[in-house]
Coordinates of C-alpha atoms in Angstrom, one line a residue:
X3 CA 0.0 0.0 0.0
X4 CA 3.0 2.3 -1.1
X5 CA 0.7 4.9 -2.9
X6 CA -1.9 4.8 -0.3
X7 CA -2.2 8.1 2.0
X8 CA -3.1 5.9 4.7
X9 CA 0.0 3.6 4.5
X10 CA 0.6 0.7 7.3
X11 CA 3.2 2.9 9.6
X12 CA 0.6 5.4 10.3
X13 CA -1.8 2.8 12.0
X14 CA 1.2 0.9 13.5
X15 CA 2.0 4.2 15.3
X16 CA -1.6 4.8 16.5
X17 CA -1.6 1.5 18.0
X18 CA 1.5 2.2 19.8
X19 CA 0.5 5.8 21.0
X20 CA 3.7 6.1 23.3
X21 CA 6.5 9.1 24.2
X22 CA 8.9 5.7 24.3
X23 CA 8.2 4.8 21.0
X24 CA 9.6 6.3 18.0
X25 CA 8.6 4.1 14.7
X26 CA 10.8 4.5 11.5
X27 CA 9.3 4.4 8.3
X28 CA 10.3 3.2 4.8
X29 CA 12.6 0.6 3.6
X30 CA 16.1 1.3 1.3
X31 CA 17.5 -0.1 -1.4
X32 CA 21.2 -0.7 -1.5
X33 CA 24.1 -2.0 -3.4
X34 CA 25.3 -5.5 -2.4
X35 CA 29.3 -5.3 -2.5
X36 CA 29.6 -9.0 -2.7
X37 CA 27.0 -10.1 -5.2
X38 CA 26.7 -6.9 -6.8
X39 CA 23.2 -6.8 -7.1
X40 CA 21.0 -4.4 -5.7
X41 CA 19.0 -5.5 -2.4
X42 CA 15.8 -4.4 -0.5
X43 CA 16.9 -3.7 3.3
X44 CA 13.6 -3.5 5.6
X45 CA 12.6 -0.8 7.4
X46 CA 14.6 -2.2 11.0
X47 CA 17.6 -1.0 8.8
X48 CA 16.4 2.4 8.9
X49 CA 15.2 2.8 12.5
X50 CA 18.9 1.1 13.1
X51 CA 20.3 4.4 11.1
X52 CA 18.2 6.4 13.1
X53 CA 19.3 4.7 16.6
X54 CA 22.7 5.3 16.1
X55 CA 22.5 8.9 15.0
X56 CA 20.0 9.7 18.0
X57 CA 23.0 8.4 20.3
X58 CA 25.6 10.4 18.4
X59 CA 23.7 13.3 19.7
X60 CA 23.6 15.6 22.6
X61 CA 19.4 15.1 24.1
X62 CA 18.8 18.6 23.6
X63 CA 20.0 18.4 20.1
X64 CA 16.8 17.1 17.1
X65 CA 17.7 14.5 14.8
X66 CA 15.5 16.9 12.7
X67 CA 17.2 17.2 9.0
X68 CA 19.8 15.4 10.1
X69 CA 21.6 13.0 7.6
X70 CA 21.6 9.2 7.8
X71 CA 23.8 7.0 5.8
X72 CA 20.6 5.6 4.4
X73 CA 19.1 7.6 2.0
X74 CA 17.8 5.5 -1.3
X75 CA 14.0 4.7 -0.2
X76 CA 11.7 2.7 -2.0
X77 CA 8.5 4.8 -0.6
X78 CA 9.2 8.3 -1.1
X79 CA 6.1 9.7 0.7
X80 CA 4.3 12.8 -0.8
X81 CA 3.7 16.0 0.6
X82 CA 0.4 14.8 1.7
X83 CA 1.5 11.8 3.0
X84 CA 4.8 13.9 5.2
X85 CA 1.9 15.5 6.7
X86 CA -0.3 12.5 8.0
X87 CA 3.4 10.5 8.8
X88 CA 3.9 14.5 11.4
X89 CA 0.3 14.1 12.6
X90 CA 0.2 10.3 13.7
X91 CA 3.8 10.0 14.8
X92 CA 5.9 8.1 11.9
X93 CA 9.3 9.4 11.7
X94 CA 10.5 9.4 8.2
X95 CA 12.8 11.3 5.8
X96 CA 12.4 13.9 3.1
X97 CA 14.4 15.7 0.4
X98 CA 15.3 19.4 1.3
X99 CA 17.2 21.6 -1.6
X100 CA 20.9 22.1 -0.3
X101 CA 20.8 19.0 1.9
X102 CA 20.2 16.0 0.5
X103 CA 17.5 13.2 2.0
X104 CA 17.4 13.8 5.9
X105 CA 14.9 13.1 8.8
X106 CA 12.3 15.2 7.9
X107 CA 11.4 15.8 11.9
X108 CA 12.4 13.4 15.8
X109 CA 8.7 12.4 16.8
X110 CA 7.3 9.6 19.0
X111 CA 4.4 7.8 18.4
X112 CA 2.3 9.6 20.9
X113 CA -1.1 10.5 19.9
X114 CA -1.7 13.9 22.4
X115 CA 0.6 15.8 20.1
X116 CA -1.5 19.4 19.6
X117 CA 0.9 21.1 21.6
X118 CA 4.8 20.5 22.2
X119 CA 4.5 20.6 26.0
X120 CA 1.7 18.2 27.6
X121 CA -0.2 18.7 31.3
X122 CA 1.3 15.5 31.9
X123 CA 4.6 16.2 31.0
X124 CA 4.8 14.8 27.9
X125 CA 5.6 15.4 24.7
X126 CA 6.1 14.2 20.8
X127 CA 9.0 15.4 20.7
X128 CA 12.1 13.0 21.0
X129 CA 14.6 15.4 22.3
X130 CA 12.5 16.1 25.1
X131 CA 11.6 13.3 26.4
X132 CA 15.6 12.6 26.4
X133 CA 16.2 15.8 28.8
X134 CA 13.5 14.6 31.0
X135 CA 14.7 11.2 31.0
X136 CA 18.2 11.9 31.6
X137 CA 17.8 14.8 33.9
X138 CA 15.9 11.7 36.6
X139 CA 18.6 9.6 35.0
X140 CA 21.7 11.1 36.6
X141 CA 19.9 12.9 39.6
X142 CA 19.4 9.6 40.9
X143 CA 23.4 8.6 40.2
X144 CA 24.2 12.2 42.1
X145 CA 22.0 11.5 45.0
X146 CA 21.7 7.7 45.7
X147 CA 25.2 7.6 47.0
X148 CA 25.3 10.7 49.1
X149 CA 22.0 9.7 51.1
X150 CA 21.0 6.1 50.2
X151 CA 21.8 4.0 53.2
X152 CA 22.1 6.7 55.2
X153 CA 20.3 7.4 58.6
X154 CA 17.9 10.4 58.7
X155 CA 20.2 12.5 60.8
X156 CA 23.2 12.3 58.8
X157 CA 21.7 14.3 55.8
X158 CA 18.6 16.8 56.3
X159 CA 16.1 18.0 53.6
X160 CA 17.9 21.0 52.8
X161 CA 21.3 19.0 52.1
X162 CA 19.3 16.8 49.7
X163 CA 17.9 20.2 48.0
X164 CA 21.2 21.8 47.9
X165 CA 22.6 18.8 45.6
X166 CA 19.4 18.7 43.6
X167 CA 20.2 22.7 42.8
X168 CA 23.7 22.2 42.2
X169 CA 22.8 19.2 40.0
X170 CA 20.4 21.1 37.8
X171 CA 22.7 24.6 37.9
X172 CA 25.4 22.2 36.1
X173 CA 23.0 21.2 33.4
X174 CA 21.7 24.8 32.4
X175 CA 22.7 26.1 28.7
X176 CA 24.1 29.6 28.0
X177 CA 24.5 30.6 24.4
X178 CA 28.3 30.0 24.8
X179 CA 27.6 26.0 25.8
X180 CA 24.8 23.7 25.2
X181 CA 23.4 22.0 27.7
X182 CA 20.0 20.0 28.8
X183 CA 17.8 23.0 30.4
X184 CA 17.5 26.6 30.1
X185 CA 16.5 26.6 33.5
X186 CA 14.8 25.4 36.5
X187 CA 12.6 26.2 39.7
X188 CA 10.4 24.7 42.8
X189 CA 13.0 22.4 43.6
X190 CA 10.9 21.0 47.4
X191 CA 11.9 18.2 49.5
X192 CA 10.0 16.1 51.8
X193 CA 11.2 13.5 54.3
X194 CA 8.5 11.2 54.6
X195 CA 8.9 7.5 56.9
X196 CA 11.5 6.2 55.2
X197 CA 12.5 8.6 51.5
X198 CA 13.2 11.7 50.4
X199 CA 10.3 13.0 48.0
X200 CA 11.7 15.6 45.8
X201 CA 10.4 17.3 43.4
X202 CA 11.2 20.3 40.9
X203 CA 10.3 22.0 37.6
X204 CA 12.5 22.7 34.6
X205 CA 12.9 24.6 31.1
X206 CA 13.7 21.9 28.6
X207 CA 16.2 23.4 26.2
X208 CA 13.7 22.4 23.2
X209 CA 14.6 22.3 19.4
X210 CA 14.2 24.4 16.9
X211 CA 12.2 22.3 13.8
X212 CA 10.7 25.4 12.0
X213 CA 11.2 28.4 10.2
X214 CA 8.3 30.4 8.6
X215 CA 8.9 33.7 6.5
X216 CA 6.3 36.0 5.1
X217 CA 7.7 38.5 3.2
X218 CA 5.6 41.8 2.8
X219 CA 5.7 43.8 -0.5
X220 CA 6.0 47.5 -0.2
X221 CA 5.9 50.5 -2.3
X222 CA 9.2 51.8 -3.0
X223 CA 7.4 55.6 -3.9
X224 CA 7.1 55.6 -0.5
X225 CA 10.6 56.2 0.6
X226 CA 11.6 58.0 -2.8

């Protein structure tokens, strides 16, 4: 169902419907160096590319027109169809003048994607869901061994908040160097029977995916 607006990815994302699920679309065609004959590779070879280039990667950097090594698809989508594959969560590449084939934008499969930032904190967009996951990600490396196993007098709330703070300081951006957030607030701790409950709010340092012009025409007898 190449030619088909509705092709099989777009339901296969639907079904999924996940921030932790990013679904590659189209299969390549490649040169094999040792029969030298041309071979279909499926679409797994693809979501491999895509993988490995999304690990090459800072979190707060989108795999959006970024290049893969693969690039000779079989199913080409059309306009139309780029649009449904954005809408319903299939991540797939394009051709853009100056650049070549490259991934036309990082989405997950989730569904709830009106708006970039979610009431539940999530999102369709990869490289935010990779801040937020690595920002728990190493928290929980900076503080498990500084209180973990602990008694409750050796370490107070406001210890536990201090190395949240200093934590989150380390991963703000400036213009001068990338980083994971842009910046962060309501950091609270809680001591409650036997764990610290901490919570805190953050600034993803989000992508930049679009650019849209409009160009006014004005009437040069007017400065004349």
């Amino acid at each position: 169902d190449f030619d088909a607006d509705e092709f099989s990815s777009v339901q296969t994302a639907e079904a999924f419907d996940s921030p932790n699920v990013i679904l590659a679309h189209g299969s390549v065609k490649r040169m094999n160096m040792i029969s030298k004959k041309e071979e279909v590779l499926p679409s797994f070879y693809y979501a491999a590319n895509l993988a490995g280039r999304l690990g090459g990667l800072q979190p707060q950097e989108p795999i959006t027109y970024k290049k893969l090594k693969v690039s000779n698809f079989i199913h080409n989508l059309t306009e139309k169809q780029r649009e449904k594959a954005l809408q319903k969560g299939v991540v797939h590449n394009r051709l853009v003048s100056d650049l070549g084939s490259v991934v036309n934008q990082g989405i997950n499969t989730l569904q709830k994607n009106i708006q970039l930032f979610n009431p539940d904190g999530s999102s369709y967009e990869i490289s935010i869901m990779r801040i937020s996951s690595l920002l728990n990600k190493e928290l929980v490396r900076v503080l498990r061994p500084l209180f973990i196993g602990n008694s409750v007098m050796k370490a107070s709330p406001e210890d536990v908040k201090l190395a949240v703070v200093n934590y989150l300081r380390s991963r703000c951006a400036t213009p001068q160097n990338d980083n994971l957030i842009i910046n962060f607030e309501n950091v609270t701790v809680k001591f409650q029977e036997d764990y610290y409950d901490i919570q805190y709010g953050f600034y993803p340092n989000g992508p930049v995916n679009k650019i849209f012009l409009t160009g006014f025409m004005l009437d040069f007898n007017a400065i004349l």
